[in-house]
Short mmCIF file of C-alpha atoms in Angstrom, two decimals:
data_model
loop_
_atom_site.label_atom_id
_atom_site.label_comp_id
_atom_site.label_asym_id
_atom_site.label_seq_id
_atom_site.Cartn_x
_atom_site.Cartn_y
_atom_site.Cartn_z
CA UNK A 30 -9.05 82.83 116.15
CA UNK A 31 -10.81 84.25 113.11
CA UNK A 32 -9.34 87.64 112.11
CA UNK A 33 -11.60 88.49 109.21
CA UNK A 34 -14.71 87.26 107.43
CA UNK A 35 -16.56 88.53 104.39
CA UNK A 36 -18.72 87.68 101.45
CA UNK A 37 -17.50 88.62 97.97
CA UNK A 38 -20.43 89.23 95.64
CA UNK A 39 -19.61 90.03 92.03
CA UNK A 40 -21.54 91.67 89.23
CA UNK A 41 -21.60 88.43 87.23
CA UNK A 42 -23.53 86.80 90.08
CA UNK A 43 -20.43 84.95 91.24
CA UNK A 44 -19.97 84.88 94.98
CA UNK A 45 -17.61 83.60 97.62
CA UNK A 46 -17.28 83.41 101.37
CA UNK A 47 -13.83 83.98 102.87
CA UNK A 48 -12.23 84.12 106.28
CA UNK A 49 -8.76 84.63 107.72
CA UNK A 50 -7.45 82.58 110.60
CA UNK A 51 -3.91 82.02 111.87
CA UNK A 52 -2.40 83.90 108.95
CA UNK A 53 -4.27 81.97 106.25
CA UNK A 54 -7.05 83.28 104.01
CA UNK A 55 -9.53 80.58 103.04
CA UNK A 56 -12.56 80.48 100.77
CA UNK A 57 -15.53 78.17 100.84
CA UNK A 58 -15.02 75.71 98.01
CA UNK A 59 -18.31 73.84 97.96
CA UNK A 60 -18.17 72.20 101.38
CA UNK A 61 -14.58 72.83 102.47
CA UNK A 62 -12.63 75.92 103.43
CA UNK A 63 -9.67 75.82 101.06
CA UNK A 64 -6.60 78.03 101.57
CA UNK A 65 -6.00 80.90 99.16
CA UNK A 66 -3.18 82.83 100.75
CA UNK A 67 -0.84 82.19 103.66
CA UNK A 68 1.86 84.27 105.29
CA UNK A 69 -0.47 86.92 106.68
CA UNK A 70 1.11 88.24 109.85
CA UNK A 71 0.01 89.53 113.22
CA UNK A 72 -3.10 88.98 115.28
CA UNK A 73 -5.14 92.06 114.39
CA UNK A 74 -8.44 91.87 112.56
CA UNK A 75 -8.47 92.41 108.81
CA UNK A 76 -10.83 94.73 107.00
CA UNK A 77 -12.39 93.84 103.64
CA UNK A 78 -13.93 96.03 100.94
CA UNK A 79 -15.60 94.90 97.73
CA UNK A 80 -15.26 97.20 94.72
CA UNK A 81 -18.07 96.53 92.30
CA UNK A 82 -16.76 98.42 89.28
CA UNK A 83 -13.67 96.21 88.90
CA UNK A 84 -15.11 93.17 90.68
CA UNK A 85 -12.27 92.89 93.13
CA UNK A 86 -12.06 92.19 96.82
CA UNK A 87 -9.50 94.20 98.81
CA UNK A 88 -8.25 93.53 102.31
CA UNK A 89 -5.51 94.65 104.67
CA UNK A 90 -4.68 95.70 108.20
CA UNK A 91 -1.84 97.69 109.71
CA UNK A 92 0.49 94.67 109.65
CA UNK A 93 -0.33 93.44 106.15
CA UNK A 94 -0.20 95.25 102.82
CA UNK A 95 -3.28 95.87 100.73
CA UNK A 96 -4.15 92.78 98.68
CA UNK A 97 -6.68 92.32 95.90
CA UNK A 98 -8.43 89.22 94.56
CA UNK A 99 -10.42 89.19 91.33
CA UNK A 100 -11.48 85.55 91.61
CA UNK A 101 -9.61 84.83 88.41
CA UNK A 102 -7.79 81.98 90.12
CA UNK A 103 -7.93 80.05 93.35
CA UNK A 104 -4.36 78.77 93.25
CA UNK A 105 -2.91 78.59 96.73
CA UNK A 106 -0.50 81.50 97.21
CA UNK A 107 -0.84 82.44 93.56
CA UNK A 108 -4.13 84.28 93.25
CA UNK A 109 -3.67 87.57 95.08
CA UNK A 110 -2.22 90.86 93.92
CA UNK A 111 -0.25 92.43 96.77
CA UNK A 112 0.41 96.15 96.79
CA UNK A 113 3.78 97.59 97.62
CA UNK A 114 4.49 98.48 101.22
CA UNK A 115 4.36 102.16 100.17
CA UNK A 116 0.58 101.88 99.74
CA UNK A 117 -1.26 102.94 102.93
CA UNK A 118 -2.88 100.04 104.77
CA UNK A 119 -4.81 100.53 108.00
CA UNK A 120 -7.10 98.43 110.15
CA UNK A 121 -10.23 99.84 108.49
CA UNK A 122 -10.91 99.84 104.77
CA UNK A 123 -13.98 101.53 103.24
CA UNK A 124 -14.97 101.96 99.60
CA UNK A 125 -16.80 105.27 99.37
CA UNK A 126 -17.71 107.39 96.35
CA UNK A 127 -15.20 105.60 94.10
CA UNK A 128 -12.30 106.04 96.47
CA UNK A 129 -10.75 103.51 98.81
CA UNK A 130 -10.35 104.99 102.28
CA UNK A 131 -8.16 103.52 104.98
CA UNK A 132 -7.68 104.56 108.58
CA UNK A 133 -6.88 103.32 112.09
CA UNK A 134 -3.11 102.95 112.41
CA UNK A 135 -2.42 103.43 108.73
CA UNK A 136 1.01 102.07 107.88
CA UNK A 137 3.22 102.49 104.84
CA UNK A 138 6.97 102.27 104.25
CA UNK A 139 7.46 101.18 107.82
CA UNK A 140 5.74 104.06 109.60
CA UNK A 141 2.33 104.04 111.30
CA UNK A 142 0.04 107.09 111.34
CA UNK A 143 -2.63 106.83 114.02
CA UNK A 144 -4.56 110.02 113.26
CA UNK A 145 -4.37 110.15 109.47
CA UNK A 146 -7.01 109.10 106.98
CA UNK A 147 -5.88 108.25 103.45
CA UNK A 148 -7.76 107.73 100.22
CA UNK A 149 -6.86 106.29 96.85
CA UNK A 150 -7.08 107.90 93.43
CA UNK A 151 -10.55 108.22 92.00
CA UNK A 152 -11.65 104.80 90.81
CA UNK A 153 -8.28 103.19 91.40
CA UNK A 154 -7.67 101.45 94.76
CA UNK A 155 -4.16 100.54 93.61
CA UNK A 156 -2.97 104.13 93.21
CA UNK A 157 -2.37 106.39 96.21
CA UNK A 158 -0.73 109.78 96.70
CA UNK A 159 0.32 109.84 100.34
CA UNK A 160 1.41 113.46 100.22
CA UNK A 161 -1.88 115.01 99.12
CA UNK A 162 -4.62 112.43 99.53
CA UNK A 163 -4.86 112.36 103.28
CA UNK A 164 -6.28 114.30 106.16
CA UNK A 165 -4.94 114.56 109.69
CA UNK A 166 -7.63 114.33 112.36
CA UNK A 167 -6.18 115.24 115.73
CA UNK A 168 -8.37 115.66 118.81
CA UNK A 169 -11.39 113.64 119.84
CA UNK A 170 -9.34 110.61 120.76
CA UNK A 171 -7.99 107.82 118.60
CA UNK A 172 -9.19 107.42 115.04
CA UNK A 173 -11.25 104.22 115.13
CA UNK A 174 -13.54 103.58 112.18
CA UNK A 175 -15.50 104.92 109.22
CA UNK A 176 -18.82 104.04 107.62
CA UNK A 177 -20.34 104.95 104.27
CA UNK A 178 -23.46 107.10 104.65
CA UNK A 179 -24.45 107.98 101.11
CA UNK A 180 -22.88 111.32 100.34
CA UNK A 181 -21.04 111.39 103.63
CA UNK A 182 -18.27 109.31 105.14
CA UNK A 183 -18.93 109.04 108.87
CA UNK A 184 -15.67 109.00 110.81
CA UNK A 185 -15.76 107.62 114.33
CA UNK A 186 -13.14 108.60 116.87
CA UNK A 187 -12.80 107.58 120.48
CA UNK A 188 -14.61 110.67 121.75
CA UNK A 189 -16.14 112.30 118.70
CA UNK A 190 -17.84 111.76 115.37
CA UNK A 191 -17.07 113.66 112.20
CA UNK A 192 -18.56 113.83 108.73
CA UNK A 193 -16.28 113.93 105.73
CA UNK A 194 -17.67 115.08 102.42
CA UNK A 195 -16.11 115.68 99.05
CA UNK A 196 -15.48 114.21 95.66
CA UNK A 197 -12.52 113.56 93.39
CA UNK A 198 -8.86 113.27 94.25
CA UNK A 199 -8.32 116.73 95.68
CA UNK A 200 -11.72 117.83 96.95
CA UNK A 201 -11.44 115.69 100.07
CA UNK A 202 -8.95 118.04 101.67
CA UNK A 203 -10.53 119.18 104.89
CA UNK A 204 -9.96 122.52 106.46
CA UNK A 205 -11.89 124.93 108.60
CA UNK A 206 -12.60 127.39 105.83
CA UNK A 207 -14.44 124.88 103.69
CA UNK A 208 -16.19 123.57 106.78
CA UNK A 209 -16.49 120.04 105.49
CA UNK A 210 -15.79 118.56 108.85
CA UNK A 211 -18.46 118.79 111.51
CA UNK A 212 -18.38 117.43 115.00
CA UNK A 213 -21.58 115.89 116.25
CA UNK A 214 -20.52 116.03 119.83
CA UNK A 215 -17.09 115.96 121.37
CA UNK A 216 -18.40 113.74 124.14
CA UNK A 217 -19.72 110.89 121.98
CA UNK A 218 -17.38 108.48 120.29
CA UNK A 219 -16.74 104.86 119.46
CA UNK A 220 -13.99 102.45 120.42
CA UNK A 221 -14.91 99.39 118.36
CA UNK A 222 -13.98 99.49 114.65
CA UNK A 223 -16.77 96.98 113.92
CA UNK A 224 -19.33 98.48 116.29
CA UNK A 225 -21.06 100.57 113.62
CA UNK A 226 -23.64 99.65 110.99
CA UNK A 227 -25.83 101.34 108.46
CA UNK A 228 -29.56 100.95 109.11
CA UNK A 229 -31.49 102.25 106.12
CA UNK A 230 -30.71 105.96 105.96
CA UNK A 231 -29.32 105.98 109.50
CA UNK A 232 -26.05 104.98 111.16
CA UNK A 233 -26.23 102.97 114.39
CA UNK A 234 -23.28 102.36 116.70
CA UNK A 235 -22.34 101.36 120.22
CA UNK A 236 -20.53 104.29 121.76
CA UNK A 237 -17.55 104.49 124.07
CA UNK A 238 -19.85 104.27 127.13
CA UNK A 239 -21.70 101.20 125.79
CA UNK A 240 -24.82 103.13 124.86
CA UNK A 241 -26.37 102.40 121.49
CA UNK A 242 -27.04 105.45 119.41
CA UNK A 243 -28.21 106.37 115.95
CA UNK A 244 -27.21 109.19 113.65
CA UNK A 245 -29.80 110.56 111.30
CA UNK A 246 -30.42 113.55 109.11
CA UNK A 247 -33.30 115.94 109.47
CA UNK A 248 -35.28 117.08 106.47
CA UNK A 249 -32.97 120.10 106.41
CA UNK A 250 -29.91 117.83 106.20
CA UNK A 251 -28.81 118.66 109.70
CA UNK A 252 -27.12 115.81 111.54
CA UNK A 253 -28.73 114.56 114.73
CA UNK A 254 -28.21 111.69 117.13
CA UNK A 255 -30.16 110.01 119.89
CA UNK A 256 -29.96 106.97 122.13
CA UNK A 257 -31.94 103.86 121.18
CA UNK A 258 -31.02 101.75 124.18
CA UNK A 259 -32.96 103.45 126.97
CA UNK A 260 -34.89 100.24 127.72
CA UNK A 261 -31.88 97.99 128.29
CA UNK A 262 -29.79 99.96 130.74
CA UNK A 263 -29.35 97.04 133.17
CA UNK A 264 -28.01 94.87 130.39
CA UNK A 265 -25.69 97.59 129.13
CA UNK A 266 -24.39 98.15 132.66
CA UNK A 267 -23.07 94.58 132.66
CA UNK A 268 -21.08 94.89 129.44
CA UNK A 269 -17.37 94.32 130.00
CA UNK A 270 -16.22 97.77 128.92
CA UNK A 271 -12.57 96.81 129.03
CA UNK A 272 -13.26 94.65 125.97
CA UNK A 273 -15.88 96.85 124.33
CA UNK A 274 -13.44 97.42 121.47
CA UNK A 275 -14.41 93.92 120.28
CA UNK A 276 -18.10 94.77 119.84
CA UNK A 277 -19.63 94.05 116.45
CA UNK A 278 -22.71 95.58 114.85
CA UNK A 279 -24.61 94.43 111.78
CA UNK A 280 -27.99 94.83 110.15
CA UNK A 281 -29.93 91.97 108.65
CA UNK A 282 -33.53 91.31 107.77
CA UNK A 283 -35.10 94.19 109.70
CA UNK A 284 -33.04 93.58 112.80
CA UNK A 285 -29.99 95.44 114.13
CA UNK A 286 -27.51 93.31 116.06
CA UNK A 287 -24.81 94.25 118.56
CA UNK A 288 -22.53 91.46 119.78
CA UNK A 289 -20.85 92.55 123.01
CA UNK A 290 -18.64 91.10 125.78
CA UNK A 291 -20.97 90.52 128.72
CA UNK A 292 -20.20 90.17 132.42
CA UNK A 293 -16.62 89.05 132.92
CA UNK A 294 -16.37 87.60 129.40
CA UNK A 295 -13.46 88.91 127.36
CA UNK A 296 -15.11 87.91 124.06
CA UNK A 297 -18.46 88.78 122.53
CA UNK A 298 -20.88 86.63 124.50
CA UNK A 299 -24.24 88.38 124.20
CA UNK A 300 -26.09 89.73 121.17
CA UNK A 301 -28.47 92.65 121.61
CA UNK A 302 -31.12 92.56 118.91
CA UNK A 303 -33.27 95.54 117.94
CA UNK A 304 -36.39 94.45 116.07
CA UNK A 305 -37.20 97.20 113.56
CA UNK A 306 -40.59 95.76 112.61
CA UNK A 307 -41.78 95.51 116.20
CA UNK A 308 -40.41 98.96 116.89
CA UNK A 309 -42.28 100.49 113.96
CA UNK A 310 -45.46 98.82 115.18
CA UNK A 311 -45.26 100.39 118.64
CA UNK A 312 -43.23 103.51 117.97
CA UNK A 313 -40.91 102.48 120.82
CA UNK A 314 -37.69 100.57 121.27
CA UNK A 315 -38.05 96.81 120.75
CA UNK A 316 -35.10 94.83 122.09
CA UNK A 317 -34.51 91.16 122.54
CA UNK A 318 -31.28 89.31 123.34
CA UNK A 319 -29.57 86.24 121.91
CA UNK A 320 -27.45 84.14 124.23
CA UNK A 321 -25.20 81.23 123.36
CA UNK A 322 -23.58 83.11 120.49
CA UNK A 323 -19.94 84.26 120.37
CA UNK A 324 -19.80 86.39 117.25
CA UNK A 325 -16.86 88.35 115.86
CA UNK A 326 -17.97 88.93 112.26
CA UNK A 327 -21.24 88.81 110.36
CA UNK A 328 -22.19 89.12 106.72
CA UNK A 329 -25.13 88.42 104.44
CA UNK A 330 -24.55 85.91 101.68
CA UNK A 331 -27.15 84.65 99.22
CA UNK A 332 -27.26 80.88 99.01
CA UNK A 333 -30.45 80.91 96.97
CA UNK A 334 -32.38 83.97 95.87
CA UNK A 335 -32.37 85.74 99.21
CA UNK A 336 -29.41 86.51 101.45
CA UNK A 337 -28.72 84.38 104.47
CA UNK A 338 -26.86 85.54 107.54
CA UNK A 339 -23.44 84.03 108.12
CA UNK A 340 -21.54 84.48 111.36
CA UNK A 341 -17.95 83.91 112.48
CA UNK A 342 -17.29 82.54 115.94
CA UNK A 343 -15.19 84.69 118.27
CA UNK A 344 -13.75 81.76 120.22
CA UNK A 345 -13.36 78.97 117.69
CA UNK A 346 -12.49 78.74 114.03
CA UNK A 347 -16.00 78.17 112.80
CA UNK A 348 -18.41 79.86 110.40
CA UNK A 349 -22.14 79.40 110.93
CA UNK A 350 -25.26 79.95 108.89
CA UNK A 351 -28.11 81.43 110.92
CA UNK A 352 -30.54 78.60 110.36
CA UNK A 353 -31.70 75.48 112.13
CA UNK A 354 -33.38 74.45 115.33
CA UNK A 355 -30.33 74.55 117.61
CA UNK A 356 -26.91 76.18 117.97
CA UNK A 357 -24.71 73.51 116.40
CA UNK A 358 -26.28 70.79 118.52
CA UNK A 359 -26.86 72.88 121.63
CA UNK A 360 -30.43 73.63 122.69
CA UNK A 361 -31.41 77.30 122.64
CA UNK A 362 -32.39 78.40 126.12
CA UNK A 363 -35.23 80.85 125.49
CA UNK A 364 -37.21 82.73 128.08
CA UNK A 365 -39.74 85.57 128.25
CA UNK A 366 -40.74 86.96 131.66
CA UNK A 367 -43.68 89.33 131.90
CA UNK A 368 -43.98 92.41 134.02
CA UNK A 369 -44.84 91.90 137.68
CA UNK A 370 -48.48 92.54 136.92
CA UNK A 371 -50.98 93.80 139.51
CA UNK A 372 -53.64 94.11 136.81
CA UNK A 373 -53.92 97.84 137.53
CA UNK A 374 -55.26 97.13 140.98
CA UNK A 375 -52.18 97.10 143.22
CA UNK A 376 -53.97 97.07 146.57
CA UNK A 377 -56.24 94.13 145.97
CA UNK A 378 -55.32 90.52 146.76
CA UNK A 379 -56.08 88.17 143.89
CA UNK A 380 -56.60 84.44 143.81
CA UNK A 381 -55.01 83.11 140.64
CA UNK A 382 -56.96 80.19 139.24
CA UNK A 383 -56.12 79.06 135.74
CA UNK A 384 -55.08 80.12 132.29
CA UNK A 385 -54.70 79.01 128.69
CA UNK A 386 -51.62 79.24 126.51
CA UNK A 387 -51.54 78.68 122.76
CA UNK A 388 -48.68 77.80 120.46
CA UNK A 389 -47.49 76.19 117.28
CA UNK A 390 -44.48 74.22 116.08
CA UNK A 391 -43.39 72.17 113.11
CA UNK A 392 -43.20 68.43 112.74
CA UNK A 393 -41.35 67.54 115.91
CA UNK A 394 -42.78 66.95 119.34
CA UNK A 395 -41.71 69.71 121.74
CA UNK A 396 -42.78 71.33 124.98
CA UNK A 397 -43.02 74.97 125.98
CA UNK A 398 -43.03 75.54 129.71
CA UNK A 399 -45.15 78.10 131.52
CA UNK A 400 -44.22 79.20 135.01
CA UNK A 401 -45.49 81.87 137.37
CA UNK A 402 -44.28 83.79 140.38
CA UNK A 403 -46.89 85.28 142.69
CA UNK A 404 -45.66 88.36 144.49
CA UNK A 405 -41.92 88.02 144.85
CA UNK A 406 -41.95 84.24 145.30
CA UNK A 407 -39.79 81.97 143.19
CA UNK A 408 -41.22 80.70 139.91
CA UNK A 409 -43.39 77.59 140.04
CA UNK A 410 -43.66 75.33 137.00
CA UNK A 411 -47.28 75.24 135.84
CA UNK A 412 -46.83 72.62 133.13
CA UNK A 413 -45.90 72.26 129.50
CA UNK A 414 -47.65 73.27 126.34
CA UNK A 415 -47.04 70.18 124.24
CA UNK A 416 -46.74 70.78 120.53
CA UNK A 417 -46.83 67.61 118.49
CA UNK A 418 -47.38 67.24 114.76
CA UNK A 419 -50.90 66.65 113.57
CA UNK A 420 -51.26 63.69 111.24
CA UNK A 421 -48.56 61.40 109.97
CA UNK A 422 -47.36 59.72 106.85
CA UNK A 423 -50.06 59.37 104.23
CA UNK A 424 -50.22 56.02 102.46
CA UNK A 425 -47.40 53.50 102.33
CA UNK A 426 -43.93 54.48 103.39
CA UNK A 427 -41.02 54.59 100.98
CA UNK A 428 -41.09 55.57 97.34
CA UNK A 429 -44.28 55.23 95.33
CA UNK A 430 -46.00 56.97 92.47
CA UNK A 431 -48.84 59.28 93.32
CA UNK A 432 -51.06 60.35 90.45
CA UNK A 433 -49.90 60.67 86.86
CA UNK A 434 -46.78 62.72 87.66
CA UNK A 435 -45.20 64.55 90.54
CA UNK A 436 -43.62 63.53 93.78
CA UNK A 437 -44.85 61.60 96.73
CA UNK A 438 -47.06 63.62 99.07
CA UNK A 439 -46.58 63.21 102.76
CA UNK A 440 -48.96 64.68 105.30
CA UNK A 441 -47.25 65.88 108.41
CA UNK A 442 -48.56 69.36 109.08
CA UNK A 443 -47.63 71.71 111.83
CA UNK A 444 -48.68 71.34 115.42
CA UNK A 445 -50.93 73.83 117.09
CA UNK A 446 -51.74 73.32 120.69
CA UNK A 447 -53.52 74.76 123.70
CA UNK A 448 -52.69 74.12 127.32
CA UNK A 449 -55.00 74.65 130.27
CA UNK A 450 -52.90 75.27 133.35
CA UNK A 451 -53.77 75.82 136.98
CA UNK A 452 -51.79 78.06 139.28
CA UNK A 453 -52.22 75.54 142.07
CA UNK A 454 -50.46 72.82 140.08
CA UNK A 455 -46.96 74.15 140.52
CA UNK A 456 -46.90 74.15 144.29
CA UNK A 457 -46.42 77.90 144.49
CA UNK A 458 -48.56 80.63 145.98
CA UNK A 459 -51.95 81.26 144.39
CA UNK A 460 -52.87 84.45 146.21
CA UNK A 461 -51.12 87.77 146.11
CA UNK A 462 -51.23 91.29 144.79
CA UNK A 463 -49.18 90.68 141.65
CA UNK A 464 -47.95 87.91 139.38
CA UNK A 465 -45.12 87.40 136.91
CA UNK A 466 -45.46 84.85 134.10
CA UNK A 467 -42.59 83.13 132.36
CA UNK A 468 -42.55 81.28 129.02
CA UNK A 469 -39.58 79.01 128.44
CA UNK A 470 -38.24 76.62 125.84
CA UNK A 471 -34.93 74.77 125.96
CA UNK A 472 -35.14 71.76 123.66
CA UNK A 473 -33.44 70.61 120.48
CA UNK A 474 -35.41 69.80 117.39
CA UNK A 475 -37.98 72.52 116.88
CA UNK A 476 -38.59 76.23 116.64
CA UNK A 477 -41.88 76.87 118.41
CA UNK A 478 -44.12 79.90 118.29
CA UNK A 479 -46.11 80.97 121.31
CA UNK A 480 -49.26 83.02 120.85
CA UNK A 481 -51.21 84.64 123.63
CA UNK A 482 -52.04 83.32 127.07
CA UNK A 483 -54.67 84.16 129.62
CA UNK A 484 -54.80 84.51 133.37
CA UNK A 485 -58.11 83.99 135.14
CA UNK A 486 -58.23 85.21 138.70
CA UNK A 487 -60.65 86.07 141.44
CA UNK A 488 -60.94 89.39 143.19
CA UNK A 489 -63.08 90.29 146.17
CA UNK A 490 -66.00 92.49 145.22
CA UNK B 15 -65.61 87.07 144.58
CA UNK B 16 -65.74 88.02 140.95
CA UNK B 17 -63.72 86.19 138.31
CA UNK B 18 -61.73 88.33 135.95
CA UNK B 19 -59.31 87.52 133.15
CA UNK B 20 -56.34 89.13 131.51
CA UNK B 21 -55.23 88.26 127.98
CA UNK B 22 -51.56 88.66 127.13
CA UNK B 23 -51.47 88.88 123.36
CA UNK B 24 -48.77 91.40 122.54
CA UNK B 25 -45.03 91.04 123.11
CA UNK B 26 -44.00 93.95 120.89
CA UNK B 27 -42.49 96.05 123.67
CA UNK B 28 -39.54 93.72 124.00
CA UNK B 29 -37.09 93.79 126.86
CA UNK B 30 -37.26 96.57 129.43
CA UNK B 31 -34.78 96.07 132.24
CA UNK B 32 -34.27 99.76 132.89
CA UNK B 33 -37.44 100.05 134.97
CA UNK B 34 -38.40 97.70 137.81
CA UNK B 35 -40.55 94.87 136.52
CA UNK B 36 -43.57 96.32 138.32
CA UNK B 37 -43.32 99.48 136.25
CA UNK B 38 -42.97 98.16 132.73
CA UNK B 39 -45.80 97.83 130.24
CA UNK B 40 -47.79 94.65 129.78
CA UNK B 41 -46.35 94.16 126.28
CA UNK B 42 -42.80 94.42 127.63
CA UNK B 43 -40.62 91.77 129.21
CA UNK B 44 -38.58 91.93 132.39
CA UNK B 45 -36.34 89.19 130.99
CA UNK B 46 -36.11 88.22 127.34
CA UNK B 47 -33.69 85.94 125.59
CA UNK B 48 -33.79 83.97 122.37
CA UNK B 49 -37.41 84.77 121.52
CA UNK B 50 -38.09 87.01 118.52
CA UNK B 51 -40.90 89.55 118.77
CA UNK B 52 -41.18 90.51 115.11
CA UNK B 53 -44.77 89.49 114.55
CA UNK B 54 -47.59 90.88 116.61
CA UNK B 55 -48.96 88.52 119.22
CA UNK B 56 -46.17 85.99 118.74
CA UNK B 57 -43.04 84.85 120.49
CA UNK B 58 -41.00 83.06 117.85
CA UNK B 59 -38.03 81.10 119.06
CA UNK B 60 -35.04 82.42 117.14
CA UNK B 61 -33.31 80.29 114.53
CA UNK B 62 -30.10 78.51 115.42
CA UNK B 63 -26.60 78.17 114.04
CA UNK B 64 -25.51 75.53 111.56
CA UNK B 65 -21.77 75.03 110.97
CA UNK B 66 -20.65 75.72 107.41
CA UNK B 67 -17.85 73.84 105.65
CA UNK B 68 -15.04 71.73 106.97
CA UNK B 69 -11.51 72.94 107.33
CA UNK B 70 -8.88 70.76 105.73
CA UNK B 71 -5.75 70.95 107.89
CA UNK B 72 -3.33 73.42 106.40
CA UNK B 73 -0.49 70.86 106.49
CA UNK B 74 -2.43 68.42 104.35
CA UNK B 75 -3.02 71.04 101.68
CA UNK B 76 0.65 71.92 101.61
CA UNK B 77 1.78 68.32 101.48
CA UNK B 78 -0.66 67.36 98.77
CA UNK B 79 0.49 70.21 96.56
CA UNK B 80 4.14 69.35 97.00
CA UNK B 81 3.83 65.66 96.24
CA UNK B 82 3.94 64.68 92.61
CA UNK B 83 2.95 61.03 92.35
CA UNK B 84 3.50 59.37 88.99
CA UNK B 85 2.09 55.95 88.22
CA UNK B 86 4.59 53.69 86.45
#
């Protein structure tokens, strides 16, 4: 089982991907995951933090001392710098305002401190003063996680959120008189260390009751919060809360993701996806869901000029890149069901006749299914929108010279298609007060796009 | 009987399973999985997962580093 995954991006443009599994840290060496360090103990997740100013990657958890890697060498069991056991090492590590912070069961010299937060010397993650550079945070449940929020370090506890501000070695000391600690709400907390992510100038997290919330600042720098999951309450009600501590949140490419254990699953088995672009367009929540994914860690990693999303499997030792037409050979079962639509005339019986659906795909030949349910009847299959490539290979096959220079041109094009369907063709009802449409795709080999569709129906005058 | 038509050309509302499917908006979905709704008027099937890298068994790495083969 993967216990940690991260990208390590350096100021000299160097970069690496690393993961920890079964006590071994590995890095991606071209096409193979080569071991860097073994002997890591325990089964708890590791936390990573990249420090840009010294180009080092740090990682630890409560069972393993703080280690640093500068990428100077990749010698197996000879490349890491391990701190002494007297250096605090917890399950969460955050680099914030030139200090390394650690929390969540912080351990040093054989003792574990559940409610204490520690920070390193200014600009030096290897130097810690455990007598002065710490703060005890009792109340509000267990100390779970922290997240950088510009000038503020957001601290998430089981039943509360707090904001830590300060600067320098000594200025982080928190007490009531300086009022640098503010509770958002004693009733709202977090139980997953990885269930929090920064979204622009906001912080999003899945709370201890499996609601998804955001923290934001007003123009007067007051802290506020609200729920952004009001539209998906049925889905949230089916989250396995006993394993909610495994939830993972990340932000990538104008989407916010929450991988959660769903139903009776004890691992993350459903991803809730908030589409920021769609949401900005409507001014409302815009959720979709991804199934077939079991994600424990996520990180962006540039393989060309733009970052790609990499994901670590929660059930198998496997890293994935979020690209391709299928999930490692498994077709992606996609479905969109409309509202049960009475066309704003709920009392009138309609006779559903026909409709058109439009779509587009790439070079492969794929089908998109349209189905309909009249009233509360079961869905009837109305046929497939077939999307096949337009054109084919231009000229002879194989290698040949085209023009004075350049490469061979091949005409394949993308496939746009239109399907005329009849409601009578599926064997289902064609008369009723309301109708629900369904658009489905479950094939390997393509990534189709569906545009609009129409429904033509008759109504008594 | 008059013939009427409805054009569904906006999926931006995304999933709404809080309200009964009769009560949601026309641009919302009562069930939504593995379609992206980023672009107006489009359902884009999400991208997939491609495995990255192969894992050399840990034992092989250890053995190979401990064997010093000299050609005579």
